[in-house]
PDB file of C-alpha atoms in Angstrom:
ATOM      1  CA  MET A 291     106.930 100.048  93.036  1.00  0.00           C
ATOM      2  CA  GLN A 292     107.127 103.298  95.001  1.00  0.00           C
ATOM      3  CA  GLU A 293     104.024 104.612  93.212  1.00  0.00           C
ATOM      4  CA  ALA A 294     102.069 101.516  94.232  1.00  0.00           C
ATOM      5  CA  LYS A 295     103.253 101.905  97.808  1.00  0.00           C
ATOM      6  CA  ASN A 296     102.139 105.558  97.884  1.00  0.00           C
ATOM      7  CA  ALA A 297      98.758 104.661  96.354  1.00  0.00           C
ATOM      8  CA  ASP A 298      98.078 102.108  99.111  1.00  0.00           C
ATOM      9  CA  PRO A 299      95.053 103.326 101.148  1.00  0.00           C
ATOM     10  CA  VAL A 300      96.609 102.118 104.398  1.00  0.00           C
ATOM     11  CA  ARG A 301      99.782 104.087 103.663  1.00  0.00           C
ATOM     12  CA  GLN A 302      97.712 107.157 102.761  1.00  0.00           C
ATOM     13  CA  ARG A 303      95.802 106.845 106.048  1.00  0.00           C
ATOM     14  CA  GLU A 304      99.079 106.506 107.935  1.00  0.00           C
ATOM     15  CA  GLN A 305     100.447 109.657 106.275  1.00  0.00           C
ATOM     16  CA  TYR A 306      97.223 111.524 107.059  1.00  0.00           C
ATOM     17  CA  LEU A 307      97.419 110.484 110.723  1.00  0.00           C
ATOM     18  CA  GLU A 308     101.063 111.533 110.922  1.00  0.00           C
ATOM     19  CA  ARG A 309     100.120 114.967 109.537  1.00  0.00           C
ATOM     20  CA  GLU A 310      97.277 115.233 112.064  1.00  0.00           C
ATOM     21  CA  GLN A 311      99.655 114.217 114.833  1.00  0.00           C
ATOM     22  CA  ALA A 312     102.078 116.968 113.818  1.00  0.00           C
ATOM     23  CA  ARG A 313      99.205 119.487 113.591  1.00  0.00           C
ATOM     24  CA  LEU A 314      97.998 118.623 117.097  1.00  0.00           C
ATOM     25  CA  HIS A 315     101.528 118.831 118.474  1.00  0.00           C
ATOM     26  CA  SER A 316     101.924 122.256 116.900  1.00  0.00           C
ATOM     27  CA  GLN A 317      98.551 123.375 118.256  1.00  0.00           C
ATOM     28  CA  MET A 318      99.491 122.240 121.765  1.00  0.00           C
ATOM     29  CA  ASP A 319     102.810 124.084 121.497  1.00  0.00           C
ATOM     30  CA  ARG A 320     101.010 127.266 120.402  1.00  0.00           C
ATOM     31  CA  LEU A 321      98.634 127.033 123.374  1.00  0.00           C
ATOM     32  CA  LEU A 322     101.536 126.603 125.777  1.00  0.00           C
ATOM     33  CA  THR A 323     103.386 129.532 124.188  1.00  0.00           C
ATOM     34  CA  ALA A 324     100.259 131.686 124.425  1.00  0.00           C
ATOM     35  CA  TYR A 325      99.933 130.807 128.115  1.00  0.00           C
ATOM     36  CA  GLN A 326     103.612 131.533 128.767  1.00  0.00           C
ATOM     37  CA  GLU A 327     103.242 134.912 127.060  1.00  0.00           C
ATOM     38  CA  GLU A 328     100.134 135.540 129.185  1.00  0.00           C
ATOM     39  CA  LEU A 329      97.811 135.649 126.176  1.00  0.00           C
ATOM     40  CA  LEU A 330      95.725 132.826 127.711  1.00  0.00           C
ATOM     41  CA  THR A 331      94.647 132.245 131.268  1.00  0.00           C
ATOM     42  CA  LEU A 332      95.328 128.990 133.060  1.00  0.00           C
ATOM     43  CA  GLU A 333      91.601 128.160 132.915  1.00  0.00           C
ATOM     44  CA  GLN A 334      91.561 128.602 129.125  1.00  0.00           C
ATOM     45  CA  LEU A 335      94.638 126.392 128.785  1.00  0.00           C
ATOM     46  CA  ARG A 336      93.037 123.728 130.986  1.00  0.00           C
ATOM     47  CA  GLU A 337      89.885 123.932 128.900  1.00  0.00           C
ATOM     48  CA  HIS A 338      91.628 123.244 125.558  1.00  0.00           C
ATOM     49  CA  MET A 339      94.450 120.829 126.435  1.00  0.00           C
ATOM     50  CA  PRO A 340      92.402 117.740 127.453  1.00  0.00           C
ATOM     51  CA  ASP A 341      90.603 117.634 124.094  1.00  0.00           C
ATOM     52  CA  LEU A 342      93.879 117.932 122.223  1.00  0.00           C
ATOM     53  CA  ARG A 343      95.447 115.188 124.358  1.00  0.00           C
ATOM     54  CA  LYS A 344      92.489 112.866 123.681  1.00  0.00           C
ATOM     55  CA  GLN A 345      92.764 113.495 119.949  1.00  0.00           C
ATOM     56  CA  LYS A 346      96.515 112.909 120.074  1.00  0.00           C
ATOM     57  CA  GLN A 347      96.080 109.634 121.964  1.00  0.00           C
ATOM     58  CA  ALA A 348      93.402 108.422 119.523  1.00  0.00           C
ATOM     59  CA  ILE A 349      95.692 109.172 116.572  1.00  0.00           C
ATOM     60  CA  GLU A 350      98.633 107.410 118.237  1.00  0.00           C
ATOM     61  CA  SER A 351      96.445 104.398 118.937  1.00  0.00           C
ATOM     62  CA  GLU A 352      95.223 104.198 115.338  1.00  0.00           C
ATOM     63  CA  LEU A 353      98.776 104.591 114.023  1.00  0.00           C
ATOM     64  CA  GLN A 354      99.928 101.741 116.263  1.00  0.00           C
ATOM     65  CA  SER A 355      97.047  99.570 115.006  1.00  0.00           C
ATOM     66  CA  LEU A 356      97.991 100.271 111.391  1.00  0.00           C
ATOM     67  CA  ARG A 357     101.628  99.429 112.050  1.00  0.00           C
ATOM     68  CA  THR A 358     100.718  96.227 113.895  1.00  0.00           C
ATOM     69  CA  ALA A 359      98.440  95.174 111.038  1.00  0.00           C
ATOM     70  CA  ALA A 360     101.245  95.815 108.547  1.00  0.00           C
ATOM     71  CA  GLN A 361     103.631  93.683 110.631  1.00  0.00           C
ATOM     72  CA  ASP A 362     101.053  90.880 110.818  1.00  0.00           C
ATOM     73  CA  GLN A 363     100.564  90.978 107.074  1.00  0.00           C
ATOM     74  CA  SER A 364     104.319  90.869 106.561  1.00  0.00           C
ATOM     75  CA  ARG A 365     104.591  87.823 108.852  1.00  0.00           C
ATOM     76  CA  CYS A 366     101.813  86.057 106.964  1.00  0.00           C
ATOM     77  CA  LEU A 367     103.554  86.710 103.652  1.00  0.00           C
ATOM     78  CA  ARG A 368     106.829  85.352 105.045  1.00  0.00           C
ATOM     79  CA  VAL A 369     105.070  82.194 106.277  1.00  0.00           C
ATOM     80  CA  LEU A 370     103.408  81.784 102.887  1.00  0.00           C
ATOM     81  CA  ASP A 371     106.779  82.163 101.150  1.00  0.00           C
ATOM     82  CA  THR A 372     108.333  79.628 103.509  1.00  0.00           C
ATOM     83  CA  VAL A 373     105.580  77.075 102.975  1.00  0.00           C
ATOM     84  CA  THR A 374     105.677  77.611  99.216  1.00  0.00           C
ATOM     85  CA  GLU A 375     109.450  77.139  99.153  1.00  0.00           C
ATOM     86  CA  PHE A 376     109.156  74.035 101.356  1.00  0.00           C
ATOM     87  CA  ARG A 377     106.506  72.575  99.040  1.00  0.00           C
ATOM     88  CA  ARG A 378     108.650  73.320  95.986  1.00  0.00           C
ATOM     89  CA  ARG A 379     111.709  71.643  97.507  1.00  0.00           C
ATOM     90  CA  LEU A 380     109.657  68.679  98.686  1.00  0.00           C
ATOM     91  CA  GLN A 381     108.057  68.263  95.271  1.00  0.00           C
ATOM     92  CA  GLY A 382     111.431  68.461  93.538  1.00  0.00           C
ATOM     93  CA  ASN A 383     112.919  65.860  95.839  1.00  0.00           C
ATOM     94  CA  ALA A 384     109.834  63.616  95.950  1.00  0.00           C
ATOM     95  CA  ASP A 385     109.937  62.866  92.223  1.00  0.00           C
ATOM     96  CA  GLY A 386     112.941  60.604  92.693  1.00  0.00           C
ATOM     97  CA  LEU A 387     111.820  58.854  95.905  1.00  0.00           C
ATOM     98  CA  ASP A 388     110.532  55.334  96.272  1.00  0.00           C
ATOM     99  CA  ILE A 389     107.391  54.496  98.279  1.00  0.00           C
ATOM    100  CA  ILE A 390     109.339  53.781 101.508  1.00  0.00           C
ATOM    101  CA  ALA A 391     111.028  57.197 101.483  1.00  0.00           C
ATOM    102  CA  ARG A 392     107.677  58.881 100.744  1.00  0.00           C
ATOM    103  CA  ARG A 393     106.104  57.149 103.751  1.00  0.00           C
ATOM    104  CA  LYS A 394     108.957  58.370 105.957  1.00  0.00           C
ATOM    105  CA  ILE A 395     108.284  61.938 104.853  1.00  0.00           C
ATOM    106  CA  ILE A 396     104.567  61.592 105.580  1.00  0.00           C
ATOM    107  CA  ARG A 397     105.346  60.162 109.035  1.00  0.00           C
ATOM    108  CA  LEU A 398     107.624  63.129 109.729  1.00  0.00           C
ATOM    109  CA  LEU A 399     104.977  65.662 108.698  1.00  0.00           C
ATOM    110  CA  VAL A 400     101.768  64.135 110.057  1.00  0.00           C
ATOM    111  CA  LYS A 401     101.763  64.056 113.847  1.00  0.00           C
ATOM    112  CA  GLU A 402      98.164  63.097 114.615  1.00  0.00           C
ATOM    113  CA  ILE A 403      94.933  62.291 112.782  1.00  0.00           C
ATOM    114  CA  LEU A 404      91.678  62.786 114.687  1.00  0.00           C
ATOM    115  CA  VAL A 405      88.508  61.382 113.140  1.00  0.00           C
ATOM    116  CA  GLY A 406      85.266  62.922 114.353  1.00  0.00           C
ATOM    117  CA  ALA A 407      81.646  62.351 113.420  1.00  0.00           C
ATOM    118  CA  ASP A 408      81.665  64.878 110.582  1.00  0.00           C
ATOM    119  CA  ASN A 409      85.258  65.999 110.220  1.00  0.00           C
ATOM    120  CA  ILE A 410      88.846  64.838 110.161  1.00  0.00           C
ATOM    121  CA  ILE A 411      91.578  66.865 111.827  1.00  0.00           C
ATOM    122  CA  ILE A 412      95.131  66.282 110.640  1.00  0.00           C
ATOM    123  CA  ARG A 413      97.772  67.810 112.884  1.00  0.00           C
ATOM    124  CA  HIS A 414     100.974  68.265 110.996  1.00  0.00           C
ATOM    125  CA  SER A 415     104.308  69.960 111.429  1.00  0.00           C
ATOM    126  CA  ILE A 416     106.058  71.926 108.729  1.00  0.00           C
ATOM    127  CA  PRO A 417     109.342  73.592 109.652  1.00  0.00           C
ATOM    128  CA  LEU A 418     109.027  77.354 109.237  1.00  0.00           C
ATOM    129  CA  ALA A 419     112.304  79.249 109.084  1.00  0.00           C
ATOM    130  CA  ASN A 420     112.477  82.598 110.908  1.00  0.00           C
ATOM    131  CA  SER A 421     108.938  82.443 112.249  1.00  0.00           C
ATOM    132  CA  SER A 422     107.697  83.757 115.557  1.00  0.00           C
ATOM    133  CA  PRO A 423     107.543  81.211 118.388  1.00  0.00           C
ATOM    134  CA  HIS A 424     104.388  79.165 118.800  1.00  0.00           C
ATOM    135  CA  PRO A 425     102.520  78.714 122.082  1.00  0.00           C
ATOM    136  CA  PRO A 426     104.320  76.327 124.449  1.00  0.00           C
ATOM    137  CA  ASP A 427     101.745  73.552 124.046  1.00  0.00           C
ATOM    138  CA  SER A 428     102.260  73.353 120.285  1.00  0.00           C
ATOM    139  CA  THR A 429     106.045  73.573 119.922  1.00  0.00           C
ATOM    140  CA  LEU A 430     107.924  70.477 118.915  1.00  0.00           C
ATOM    141  CA  PRO A 431     111.406  69.979 120.277  1.00  0.00           C
ATOM    142  CA  GLY A 432     114.017  69.715 117.589  1.00  0.00           C
ATOM    143  CA  LEU A 433     112.096  71.656 114.945  1.00  0.00           C
ATOM    144  CA  PRO A 434     113.449  75.179 114.508  1.00  0.00           C
ATOM    145  CA  GLY A 435     110.415  77.428 114.780  1.00  0.00           C
ATOM    146  CA  GLY A 436     108.150  74.491 113.936  1.00  0.00           C
ATOM    147  CA  GLY A 437     104.989  73.408 115.623  1.00  0.00           C
ATOM    148  CA  PHE A 438     101.633  71.784 115.085  1.00  0.00           C
ATOM    149  CA  SER A 439      99.248  73.116 112.513  1.00  0.00           C
ATOM    150  CA  ASP A 440      95.699  71.886 112.140  1.00  0.00           C
ATOM    151  CA  CYS A 441      94.196  70.959 108.831  1.00  0.00           C
ATOM    152  CA  VAL A 442      90.458  70.375 109.175  1.00  0.00           C
ATOM    153  CA  ARG A 443      88.454  68.694 106.441  1.00  0.00           C
ATOM    154  CA  GLY A 444      84.777  67.873 106.461  1.00  0.00           C
ATOM    155  CA  VAL A 445      83.847  64.302 105.748  1.00  0.00           C
ATOM    156  CA  PRO A 446      81.877  64.002 102.496  1.00  0.00           C
ATOM    157  CA  GLY A 447      78.251  63.229 103.250  1.00  0.00           C
ATOM    158  CA  GLY A 448      78.753  64.066 106.947  1.00  0.00           C
ATOM    159  CA  LYS A 449      76.322  66.203 108.913  1.00  0.00           C
TER     160      LYS A 449
END
């Protein structure tokens, strides 16, 4: 597992950027030390530092983007796991239900059906445990972390 993690191109890029960040920090420290020991003039220091700061900021920005993308991917995987587990539990319980109980479940899940000229939009609510909050206009009271999701299907033969 660790080998696969180390072989990940995103992880390799992150490690490369961290090394570059450390190299730039070291280079900036050396310039400051050289100035303090009067090996560089103030003009020379002012000439080199802005470029190093720009490079450092670009690296920090890219690192933050990589970390944010990794968090987003992790959230998506958690949502997928939650939906898969919900579907598994629902399927296991649905096998023993009569038609009336099945209709109740559908009524709980499907909140709105919008029929357009060439598509059908089904707004449904599936409780997602430990998910991030949804926008205020889509949150349902009483559902922990739940909200509306849209399922759009084209109508066969529609234009």
